[in-house]
Coordinates of C-alpha atoms and ligand atoms in Angstrom, one line a residue:
X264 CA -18.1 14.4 70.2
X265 CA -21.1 14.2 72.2
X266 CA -20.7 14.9 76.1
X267 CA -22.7 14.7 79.1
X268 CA -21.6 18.4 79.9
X269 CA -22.5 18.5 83.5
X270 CA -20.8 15.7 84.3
X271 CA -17.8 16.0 81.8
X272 CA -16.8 19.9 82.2
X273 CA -19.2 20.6 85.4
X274 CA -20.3 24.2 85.2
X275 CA -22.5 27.4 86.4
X276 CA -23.0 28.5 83.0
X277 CA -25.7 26.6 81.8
X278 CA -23.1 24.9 79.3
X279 CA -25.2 22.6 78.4
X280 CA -28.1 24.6 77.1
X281 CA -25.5 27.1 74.7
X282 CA -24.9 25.6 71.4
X283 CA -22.2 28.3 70.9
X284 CA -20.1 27.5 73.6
X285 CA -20.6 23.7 73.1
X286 CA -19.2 23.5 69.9
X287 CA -16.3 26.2 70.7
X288 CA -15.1 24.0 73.6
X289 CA -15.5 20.8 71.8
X290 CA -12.8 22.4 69.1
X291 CA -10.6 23.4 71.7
X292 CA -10.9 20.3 74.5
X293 CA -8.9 17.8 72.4
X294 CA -6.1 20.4 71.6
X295 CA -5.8 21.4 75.8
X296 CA -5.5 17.7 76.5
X297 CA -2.9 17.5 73.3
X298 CA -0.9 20.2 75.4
X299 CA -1.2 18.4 78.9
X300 CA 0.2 15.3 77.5
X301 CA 2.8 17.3 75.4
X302 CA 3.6 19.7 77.7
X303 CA 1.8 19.2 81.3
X304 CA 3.3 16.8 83.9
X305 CA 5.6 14.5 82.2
X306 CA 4.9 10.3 83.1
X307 CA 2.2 10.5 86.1
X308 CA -0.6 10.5 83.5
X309 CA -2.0 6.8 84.4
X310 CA -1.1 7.4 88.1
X311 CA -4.1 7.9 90.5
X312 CA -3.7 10.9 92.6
X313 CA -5.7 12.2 95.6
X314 CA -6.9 15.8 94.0
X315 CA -9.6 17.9 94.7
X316 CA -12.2 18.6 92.1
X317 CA -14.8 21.8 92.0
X318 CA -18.0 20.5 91.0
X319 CA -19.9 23.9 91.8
X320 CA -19.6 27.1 93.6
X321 CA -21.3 26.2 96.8
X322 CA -19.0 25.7 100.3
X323 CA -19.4 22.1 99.7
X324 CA -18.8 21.6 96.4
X325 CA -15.8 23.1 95.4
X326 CA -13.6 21.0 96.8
X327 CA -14.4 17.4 96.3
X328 CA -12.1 14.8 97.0
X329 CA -11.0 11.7 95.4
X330 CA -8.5 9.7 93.0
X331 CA -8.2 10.6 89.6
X332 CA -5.9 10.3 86.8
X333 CA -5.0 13.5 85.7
X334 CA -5.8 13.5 82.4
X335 CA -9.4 12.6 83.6
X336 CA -9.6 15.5 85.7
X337 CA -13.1 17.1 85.4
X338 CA -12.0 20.4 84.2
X339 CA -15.2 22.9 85.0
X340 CA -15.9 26.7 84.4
X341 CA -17.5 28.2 87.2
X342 CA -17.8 31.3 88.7
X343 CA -18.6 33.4 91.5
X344 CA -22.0 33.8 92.0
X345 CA -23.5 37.0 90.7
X346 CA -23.9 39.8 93.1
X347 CA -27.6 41.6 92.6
X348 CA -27.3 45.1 91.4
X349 CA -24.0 45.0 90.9
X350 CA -22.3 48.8 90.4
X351 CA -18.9 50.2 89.2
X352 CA -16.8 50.2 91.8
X353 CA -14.0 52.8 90.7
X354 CA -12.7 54.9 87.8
X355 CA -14.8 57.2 85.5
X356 CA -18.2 55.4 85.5
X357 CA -18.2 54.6 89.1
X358 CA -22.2 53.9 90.5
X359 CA -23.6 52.3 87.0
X360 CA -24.6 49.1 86.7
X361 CA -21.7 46.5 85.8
X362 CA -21.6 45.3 82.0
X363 CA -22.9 41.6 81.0
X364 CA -21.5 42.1 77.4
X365 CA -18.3 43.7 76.5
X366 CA -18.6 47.2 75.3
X367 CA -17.1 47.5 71.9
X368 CA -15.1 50.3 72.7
X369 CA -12.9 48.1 75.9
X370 CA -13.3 44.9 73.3
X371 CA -9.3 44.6 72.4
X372 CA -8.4 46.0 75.6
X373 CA -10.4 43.6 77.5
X374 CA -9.1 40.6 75.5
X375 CA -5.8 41.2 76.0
X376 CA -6.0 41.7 79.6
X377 CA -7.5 38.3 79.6
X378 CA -5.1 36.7 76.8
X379 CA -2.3 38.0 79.3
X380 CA -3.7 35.9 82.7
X381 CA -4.7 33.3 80.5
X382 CA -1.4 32.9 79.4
X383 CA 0.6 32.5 82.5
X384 CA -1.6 29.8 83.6
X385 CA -0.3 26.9 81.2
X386 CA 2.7 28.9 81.2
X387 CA 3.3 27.8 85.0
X388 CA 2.1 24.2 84.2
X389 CA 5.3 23.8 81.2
X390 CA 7.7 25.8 83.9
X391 CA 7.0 22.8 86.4
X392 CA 6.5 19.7 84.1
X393 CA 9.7 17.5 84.9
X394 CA 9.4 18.2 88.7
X395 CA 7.2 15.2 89.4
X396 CA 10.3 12.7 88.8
X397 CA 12.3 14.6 92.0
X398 CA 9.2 14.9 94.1
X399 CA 10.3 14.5 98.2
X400 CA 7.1 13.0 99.6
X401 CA 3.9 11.3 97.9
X402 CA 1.9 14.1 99.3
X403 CA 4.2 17.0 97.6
X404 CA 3.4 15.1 94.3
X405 CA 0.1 15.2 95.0
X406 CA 0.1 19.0 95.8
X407 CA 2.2 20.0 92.7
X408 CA -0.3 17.8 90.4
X409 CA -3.1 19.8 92.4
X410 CA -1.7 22.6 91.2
X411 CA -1.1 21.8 88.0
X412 CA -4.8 20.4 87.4
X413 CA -6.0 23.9 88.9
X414 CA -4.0 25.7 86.1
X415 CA -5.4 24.2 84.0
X416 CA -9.1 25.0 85.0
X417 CA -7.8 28.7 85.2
X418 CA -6.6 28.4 81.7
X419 CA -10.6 27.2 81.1
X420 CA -11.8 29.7 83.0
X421 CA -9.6 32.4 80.8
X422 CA -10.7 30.4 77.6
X423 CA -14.3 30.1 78.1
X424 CA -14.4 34.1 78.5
X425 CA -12.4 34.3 75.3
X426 CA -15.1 31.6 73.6
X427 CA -18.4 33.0 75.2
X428 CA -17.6 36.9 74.7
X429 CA -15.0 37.6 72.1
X430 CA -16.2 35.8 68.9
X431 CA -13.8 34.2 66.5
X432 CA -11.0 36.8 67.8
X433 CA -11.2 35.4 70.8
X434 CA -11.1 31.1 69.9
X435 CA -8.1 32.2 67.9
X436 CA -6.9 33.9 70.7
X437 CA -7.7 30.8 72.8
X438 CA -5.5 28.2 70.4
X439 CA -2.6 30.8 70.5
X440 CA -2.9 30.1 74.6
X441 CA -1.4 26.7 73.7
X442 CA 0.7 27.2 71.0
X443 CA 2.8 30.0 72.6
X444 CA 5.3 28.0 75.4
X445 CA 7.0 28.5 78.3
X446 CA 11.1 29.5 77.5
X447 CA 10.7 28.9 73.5
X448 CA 12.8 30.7 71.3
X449 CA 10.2 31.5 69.3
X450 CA 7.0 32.0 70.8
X451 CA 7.7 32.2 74.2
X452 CA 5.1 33.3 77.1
X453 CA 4.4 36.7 77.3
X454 CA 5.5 37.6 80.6
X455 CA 8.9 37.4 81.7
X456 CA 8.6 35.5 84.9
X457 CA 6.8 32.1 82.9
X458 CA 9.8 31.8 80.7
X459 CA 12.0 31.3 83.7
X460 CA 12.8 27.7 84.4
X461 CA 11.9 26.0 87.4
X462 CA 14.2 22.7 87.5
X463 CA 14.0 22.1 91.5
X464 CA 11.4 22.1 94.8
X465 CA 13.2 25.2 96.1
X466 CA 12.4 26.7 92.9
X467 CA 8.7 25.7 93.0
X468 CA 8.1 26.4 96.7
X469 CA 9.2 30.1 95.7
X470 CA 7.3 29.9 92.4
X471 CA 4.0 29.2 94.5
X472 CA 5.2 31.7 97.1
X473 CA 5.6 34.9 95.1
X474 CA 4.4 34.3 92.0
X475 CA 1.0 32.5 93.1
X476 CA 1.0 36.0 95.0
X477 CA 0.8 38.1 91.9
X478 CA -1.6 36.3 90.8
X479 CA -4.1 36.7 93.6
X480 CA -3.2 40.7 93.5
X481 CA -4.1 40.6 89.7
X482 CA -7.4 38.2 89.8
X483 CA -8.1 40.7 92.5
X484 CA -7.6 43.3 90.4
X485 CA -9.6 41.9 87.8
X486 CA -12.4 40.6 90.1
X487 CA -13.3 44.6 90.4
X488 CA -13.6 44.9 86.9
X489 CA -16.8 46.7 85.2
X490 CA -17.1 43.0 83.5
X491 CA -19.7 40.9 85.1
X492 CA -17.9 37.7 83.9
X493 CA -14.6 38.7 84.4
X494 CA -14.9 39.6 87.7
X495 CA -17.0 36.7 88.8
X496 CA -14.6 34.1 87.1
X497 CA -11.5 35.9 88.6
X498 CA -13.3 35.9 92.5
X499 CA -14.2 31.8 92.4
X500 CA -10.4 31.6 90.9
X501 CA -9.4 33.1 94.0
X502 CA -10.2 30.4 96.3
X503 CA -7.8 27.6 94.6
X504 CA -5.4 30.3 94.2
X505 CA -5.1 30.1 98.3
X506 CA -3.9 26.6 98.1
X507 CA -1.1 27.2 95.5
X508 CA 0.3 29.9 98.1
X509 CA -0.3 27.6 100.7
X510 CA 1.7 24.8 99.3
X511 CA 5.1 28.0 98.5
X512 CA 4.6 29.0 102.0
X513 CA 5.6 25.8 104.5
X514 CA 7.1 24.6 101.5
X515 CA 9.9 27.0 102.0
X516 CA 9.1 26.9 105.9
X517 CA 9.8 23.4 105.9
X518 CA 13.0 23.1 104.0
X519 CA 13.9 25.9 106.8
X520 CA 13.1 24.1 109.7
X521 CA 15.1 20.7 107.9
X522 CA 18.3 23.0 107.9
X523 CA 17.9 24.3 111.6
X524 CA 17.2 20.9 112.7
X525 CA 20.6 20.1 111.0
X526 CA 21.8 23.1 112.6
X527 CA 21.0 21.4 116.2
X528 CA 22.2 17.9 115.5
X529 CA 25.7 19.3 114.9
X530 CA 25.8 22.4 116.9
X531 CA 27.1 24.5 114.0
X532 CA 25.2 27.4 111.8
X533 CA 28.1 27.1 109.1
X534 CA 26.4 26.9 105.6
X535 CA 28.8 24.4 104.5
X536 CA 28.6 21.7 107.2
X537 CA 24.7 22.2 106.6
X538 CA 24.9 21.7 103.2
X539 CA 27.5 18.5 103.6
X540 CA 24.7 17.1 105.8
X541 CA 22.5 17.3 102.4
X542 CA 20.1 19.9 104.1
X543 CA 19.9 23.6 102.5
X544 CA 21.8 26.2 104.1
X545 CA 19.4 29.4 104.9
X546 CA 21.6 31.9 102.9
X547 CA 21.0 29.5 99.8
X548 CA 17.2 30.1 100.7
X549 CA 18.0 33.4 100.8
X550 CA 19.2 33.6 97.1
X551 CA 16.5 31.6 95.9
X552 CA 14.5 34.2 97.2
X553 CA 16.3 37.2 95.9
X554 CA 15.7 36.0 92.7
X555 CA 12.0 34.5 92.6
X556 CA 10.9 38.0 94.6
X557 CA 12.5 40.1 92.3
X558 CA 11.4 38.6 89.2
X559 CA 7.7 38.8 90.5
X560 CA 7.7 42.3 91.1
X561 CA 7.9 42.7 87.3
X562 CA 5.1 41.5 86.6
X563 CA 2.8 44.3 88.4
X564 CA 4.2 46.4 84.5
X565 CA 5.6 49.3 85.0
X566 CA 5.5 52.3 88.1
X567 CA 4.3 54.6 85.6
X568 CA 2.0 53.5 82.9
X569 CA -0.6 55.0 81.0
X570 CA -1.7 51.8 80.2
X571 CA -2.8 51.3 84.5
X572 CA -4.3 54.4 84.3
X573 CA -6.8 53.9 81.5
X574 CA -7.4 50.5 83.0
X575 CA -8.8 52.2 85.8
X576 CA -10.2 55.4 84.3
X577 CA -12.4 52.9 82.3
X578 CA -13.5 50.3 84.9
X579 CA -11.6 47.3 83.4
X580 CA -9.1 47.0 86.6
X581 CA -9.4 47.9 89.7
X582 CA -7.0 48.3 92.4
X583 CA -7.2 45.1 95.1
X584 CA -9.9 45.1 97.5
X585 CA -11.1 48.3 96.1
X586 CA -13.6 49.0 98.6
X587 CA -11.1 49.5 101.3
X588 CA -10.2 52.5 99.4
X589 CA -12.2 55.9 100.2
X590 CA -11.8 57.9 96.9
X591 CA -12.7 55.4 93.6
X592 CA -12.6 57.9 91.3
X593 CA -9.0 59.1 92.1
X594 CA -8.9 62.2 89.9
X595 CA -6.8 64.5 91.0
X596 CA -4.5 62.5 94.2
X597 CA -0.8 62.2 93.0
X598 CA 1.9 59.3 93.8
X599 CA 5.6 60.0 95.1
X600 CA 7.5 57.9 92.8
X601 CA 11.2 57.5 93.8
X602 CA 13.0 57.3 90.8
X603 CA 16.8 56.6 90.1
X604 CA 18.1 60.8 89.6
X605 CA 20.7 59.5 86.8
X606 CA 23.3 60.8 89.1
X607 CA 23.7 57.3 91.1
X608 CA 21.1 58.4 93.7
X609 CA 17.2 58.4 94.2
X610 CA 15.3 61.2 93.0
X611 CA 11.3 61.5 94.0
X612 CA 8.5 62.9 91.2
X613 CA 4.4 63.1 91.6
X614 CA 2.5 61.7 89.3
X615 CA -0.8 61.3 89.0
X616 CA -2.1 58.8 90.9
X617 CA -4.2 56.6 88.2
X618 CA -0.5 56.2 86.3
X619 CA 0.7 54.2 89.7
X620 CA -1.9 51.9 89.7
X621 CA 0.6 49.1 89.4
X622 CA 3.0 50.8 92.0
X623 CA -0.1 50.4 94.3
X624 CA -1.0 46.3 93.6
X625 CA 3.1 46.2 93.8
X626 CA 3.3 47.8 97.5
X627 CA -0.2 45.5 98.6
X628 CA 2.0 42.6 97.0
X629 CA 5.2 43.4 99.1
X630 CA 3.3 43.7 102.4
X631 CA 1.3 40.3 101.6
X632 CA 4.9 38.7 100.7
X633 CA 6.4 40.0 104.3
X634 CA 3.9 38.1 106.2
X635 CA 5.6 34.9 105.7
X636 CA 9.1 36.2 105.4
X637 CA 8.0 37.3 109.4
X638 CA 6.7 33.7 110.3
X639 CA 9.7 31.9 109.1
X640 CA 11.8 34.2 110.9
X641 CA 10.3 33.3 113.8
X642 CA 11.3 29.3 113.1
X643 CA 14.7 30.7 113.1
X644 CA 14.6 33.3 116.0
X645 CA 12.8 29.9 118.1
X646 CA 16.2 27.7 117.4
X647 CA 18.6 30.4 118.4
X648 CA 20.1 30.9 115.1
X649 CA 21.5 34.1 114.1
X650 CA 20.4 34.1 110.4
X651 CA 17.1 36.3 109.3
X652 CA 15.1 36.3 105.9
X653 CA 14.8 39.8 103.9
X654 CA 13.0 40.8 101.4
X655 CA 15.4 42.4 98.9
X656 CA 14.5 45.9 98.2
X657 CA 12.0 46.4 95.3
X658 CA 14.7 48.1 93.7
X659 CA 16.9 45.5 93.2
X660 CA 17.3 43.3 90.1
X661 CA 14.4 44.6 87.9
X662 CA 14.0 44.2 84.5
X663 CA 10.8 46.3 84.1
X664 CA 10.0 49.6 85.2
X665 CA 12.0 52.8 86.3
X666 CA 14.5 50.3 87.7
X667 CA 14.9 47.8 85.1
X668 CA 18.6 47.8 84.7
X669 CA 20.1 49.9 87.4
X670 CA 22.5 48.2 89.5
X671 CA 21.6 48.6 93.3
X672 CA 22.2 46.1 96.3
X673 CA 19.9 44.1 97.9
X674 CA 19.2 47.3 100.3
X675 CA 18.3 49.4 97.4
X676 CA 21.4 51.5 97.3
X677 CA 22.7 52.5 93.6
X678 CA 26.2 51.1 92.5
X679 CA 28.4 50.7 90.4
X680 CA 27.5 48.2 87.4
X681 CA 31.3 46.4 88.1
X682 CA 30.5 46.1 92.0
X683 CA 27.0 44.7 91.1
X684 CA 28.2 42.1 88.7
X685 CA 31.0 41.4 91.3
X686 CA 28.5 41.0 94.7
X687 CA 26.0 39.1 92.1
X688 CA 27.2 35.7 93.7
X689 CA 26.2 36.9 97.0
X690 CA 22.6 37.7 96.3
X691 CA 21.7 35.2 93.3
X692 CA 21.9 31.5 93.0
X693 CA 25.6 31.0 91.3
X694 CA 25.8 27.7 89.3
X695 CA 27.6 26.1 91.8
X696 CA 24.5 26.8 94.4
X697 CA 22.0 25.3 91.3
X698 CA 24.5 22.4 91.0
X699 CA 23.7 21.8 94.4
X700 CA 20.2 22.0 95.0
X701 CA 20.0 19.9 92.0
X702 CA 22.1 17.0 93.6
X703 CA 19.4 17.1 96.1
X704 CA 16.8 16.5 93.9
X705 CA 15.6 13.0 93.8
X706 CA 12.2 11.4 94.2
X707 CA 11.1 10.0 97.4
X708 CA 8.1 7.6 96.5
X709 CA 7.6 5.5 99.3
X710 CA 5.3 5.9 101.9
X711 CA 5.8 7.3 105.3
X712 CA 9.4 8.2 103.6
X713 CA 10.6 12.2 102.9
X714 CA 13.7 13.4 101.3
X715 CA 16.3 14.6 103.7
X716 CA 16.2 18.0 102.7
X717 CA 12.8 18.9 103.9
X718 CA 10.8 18.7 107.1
X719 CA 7.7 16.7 107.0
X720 CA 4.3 18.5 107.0
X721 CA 2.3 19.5 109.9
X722 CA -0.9 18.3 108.7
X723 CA -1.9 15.9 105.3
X724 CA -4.5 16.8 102.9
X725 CA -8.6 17.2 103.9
X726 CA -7.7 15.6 107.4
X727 CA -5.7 12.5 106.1
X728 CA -2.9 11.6 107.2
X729 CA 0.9 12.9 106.4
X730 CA 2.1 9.6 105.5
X731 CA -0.9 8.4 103.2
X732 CA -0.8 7.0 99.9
X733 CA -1.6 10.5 98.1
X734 CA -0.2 8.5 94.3
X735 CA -0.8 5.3 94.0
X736 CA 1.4 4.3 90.9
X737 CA 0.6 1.7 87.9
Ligands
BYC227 N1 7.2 40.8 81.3 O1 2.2 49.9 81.1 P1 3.0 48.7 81.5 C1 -0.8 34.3 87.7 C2 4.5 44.7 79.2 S1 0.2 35.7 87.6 C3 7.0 41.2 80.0 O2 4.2 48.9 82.4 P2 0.7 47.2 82.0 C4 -0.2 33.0 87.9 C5 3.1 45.1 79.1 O3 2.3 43.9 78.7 C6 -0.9 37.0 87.2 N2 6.3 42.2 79.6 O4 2.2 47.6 82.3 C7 0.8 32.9 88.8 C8 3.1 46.2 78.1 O5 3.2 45.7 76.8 P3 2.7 46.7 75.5 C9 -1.0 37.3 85.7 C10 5.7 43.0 80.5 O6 0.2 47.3 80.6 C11 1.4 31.6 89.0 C12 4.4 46.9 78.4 O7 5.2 45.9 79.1 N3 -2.1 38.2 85.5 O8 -2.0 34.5 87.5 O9 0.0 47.9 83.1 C13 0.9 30.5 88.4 C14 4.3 48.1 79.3 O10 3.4 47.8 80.3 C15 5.8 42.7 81.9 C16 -1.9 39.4 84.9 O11 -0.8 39.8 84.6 C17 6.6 41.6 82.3 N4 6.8 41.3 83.5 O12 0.9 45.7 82.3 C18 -0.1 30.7 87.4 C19 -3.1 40.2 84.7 N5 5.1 43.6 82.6 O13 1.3 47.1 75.8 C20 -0.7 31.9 87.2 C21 -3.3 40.8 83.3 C22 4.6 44.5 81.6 O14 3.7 47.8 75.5 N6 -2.2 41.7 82.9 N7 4.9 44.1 80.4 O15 2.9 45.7 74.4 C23 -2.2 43.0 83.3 O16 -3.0 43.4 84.1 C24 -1.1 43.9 82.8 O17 -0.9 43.6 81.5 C25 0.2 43.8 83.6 C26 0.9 45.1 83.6 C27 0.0 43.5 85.1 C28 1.1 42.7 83.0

């Protein structure tokens, strides 16, 4: 294959003067586009769709505008530009300069960190595959393919670390990034939440919401690493990740305001006659939210781990926005775990605080995901409805951690495994509920037109309008 590179993968890396790279990409390109047809959006490959490209790291470039097909996306590696002098910003080397090659002794651990964000990136792409064919406007098909087509530069981003830094470890490593899959049997993805299936918009709106979310906390954590590239690649990753939240957030704020509009037109908060008007009642919101939340909040690892603490001893992760922080070396301050005492209460234990690293990404998470629990209670509080959004506690429902397993409400409190599985239909999505949103579910194509379900948007995309022709179909 011979390629153009700037103008077929645009790049900051000087791409098209590194031989290496060149020929490690062109083995790998045909297999990624093997997977989007495979596995990325299913049918809307010869559709033209309004998405923005980056074509370089400068304020104008990165988001270009235009129609393309999505297999013709112009899938680029960039990243941040570098920062002069850079230092350690935390953990036992703190105040030397940052490292432009991988030291061998951080080499596995390193690639493993990366093989672990890489994967959830295609990961998220298979999860949301079918969801084109029930989309409820032109311009939420046009945000979920943008989405789509910006995992999958994140997956380059990931894979061009693993080409230009680890060797022949890391292109196998790279093929293994498409061959494990989302929910298979066999080689599923590695982290729990990307095996989950995501069958409906709700779904999606509260994939983008909290799960997006972890991933800004981790690419934050990961921009302060000790590795140049890393960090860079993780900080230019950071500004598309904004739009994926973007898109969860009045996502779920508009299928809100679609049910208290229902609400007003016949003067009744009863779920049912909300539902029976083919809007979504808000505790059905509610469960999708229970569930979506708490399956995030696995995927900051465990309270304790030995594993957070040498990530920061050593400089590979950092904690987000480390320089808000006043101690980076964090020797000797402890963390007050609280802990389930065994008894069917909450005991509390100190330990050190590098072994709570994730405890402390996970509580930075859980504030971030409150702001927009606040706004769209104030939709609600504004239509003099009754009904408010909660968080669940963090205890509830996990599956990783010093919790994983213990049966507690929504509030935290420990009970009984039979009174958990009992109140279950209360806090989860039943089948019945799934049944329902499905039933919802059907594509609304036409433009100017919006399933009745959701509210229309406030604004369209880059200053068009709402009701333009975001896919234009073939
Ligand atoms: N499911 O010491 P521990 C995103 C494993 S999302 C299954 O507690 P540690 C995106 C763990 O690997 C951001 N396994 O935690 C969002 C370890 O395995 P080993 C993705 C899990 O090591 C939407 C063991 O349990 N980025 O970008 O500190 C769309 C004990 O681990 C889970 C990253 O995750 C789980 N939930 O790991 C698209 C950043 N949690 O060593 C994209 C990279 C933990 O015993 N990853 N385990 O075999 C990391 O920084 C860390 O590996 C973790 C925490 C955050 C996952």
């Amino acid at each position: 294959m011979t390629m153009n590179y700037q103008d077929r993968i645009p790049n900051n890396i000087e791409l098209g003067a590194n031989r290496t790279l060149q020929r490690a990409l062109e083995h790998w390109q045909p297999a990624f586009l093997s997977w989007w047809h495979g596995l990325g959006p299913s049918d809307f490959n010869a559709s033209d769709v309004y998405l923005r490209t980056a074509t370089s790291v400068d304020a104008k470039g990165w988001a270009t505008y235009g129609f393309v097909r999505m297999p013709e996306y112009r899938w680029g590696i960039f990243l941040a530009e570098p920062e002069p002098d850079r230092r350690i910003g935390f953990g036992d080397n703190f105040g030397q300069p940052v490292w432009q090659q991988v030291p061998g002794e951080h080499r596995s651990t390193l690639r493993r960190l990366i093989v672990t964000q890489g994967d959830t990136e295609p990961a998220s792409v298979e999860q949301q595959r079918l969801l084109g064919h029930t989309a409820p406007s032109l311009y939420d098909l046009r945000n979920i393919f943008q989405v789509n087509v910006e995992e999958g530069r994140h997956l380059w981003a990931m894979v061009y670390l693993l080409h230009a830094h680890f060797g022949r470890d890391g292109r196998e490593e790279a093929e293994e990034l498409l061959e494990r899959h989302s929910g298979d049997a066999d080689k599923p993805r590695i982290l729990g939440t990307f095996n989950e299936p995501i069958s409906d918009w709700l779904s999606f709106y509260m994939f983008t919401y909290f799960t997006d979310r972890d991933g800004k906390f981790q690419l934050k954590c990961l921009a302060e690493s000790s590795f140049d590239h890393l960090s860079r690649t993780c900080k230019f990753m950071l500004t598309e990740e904004a739009h994926h939240m973007f898109v969860g957030d009045t996502g779920i704020a508009r299928v809100i305001k679609r049910s208290l509009e229902v609400m007003a037109e016949l003067n009744t908060q009863d779920p049912e006659a909300v539902r029976k008007a083919g809007a979504v009642d808000l505790p059905l919101i509610q469960k999708y939210l229970n569930f979506w939340f708490s399956s995030s909040l696995d995927l900051f690892g465990g309270d304790s781990s030995s594993n957070a603490a040498s990530y920061f001893a050593n400089g590979l992760k950092g904690r987000p926005d480390e320089t808000r922080f006043e101690d980076h070396l964090v020797a000797d301050s402890l963390f007050t775990l609280e802990l389930p005492s065994g008894q069917g209460g909450i005991k509390t234990e100190q330990i050190p605080m590098r072994n709570a690293m994730n405890e402390v990404a996970r509580e930075a998470y859980v504030k971030d995901c409150q702001m927009g629990v606040t706004r769209w209670n104030k939709l609600i509080e504004r239509a003099n409805c009754d009904f408010r959004m909660t968080l669940p506690s963090p205890r509830f429902r996990r599956n990783v951690g010093s919790w994983a397993h213990i049966p507690t409400d929504t509030t935290g409190q420990v009970i009984g495994r039979e009174a958990f599985d009992a109140r279950l239909p209360e806090w989860l999505p039943t089948e019945a509920d799934r049944a329902f949103i499905r039933s919802l579910m059907k594509g609304v194509y036409e433009v100017g037109k919006i399933a009745g379900w959701i509210a229309p948007p406030d604004r369209g995309v880059n200053n068009l309008d709402i009701n333009y022709e975001y896919v234009k179909f073939h």
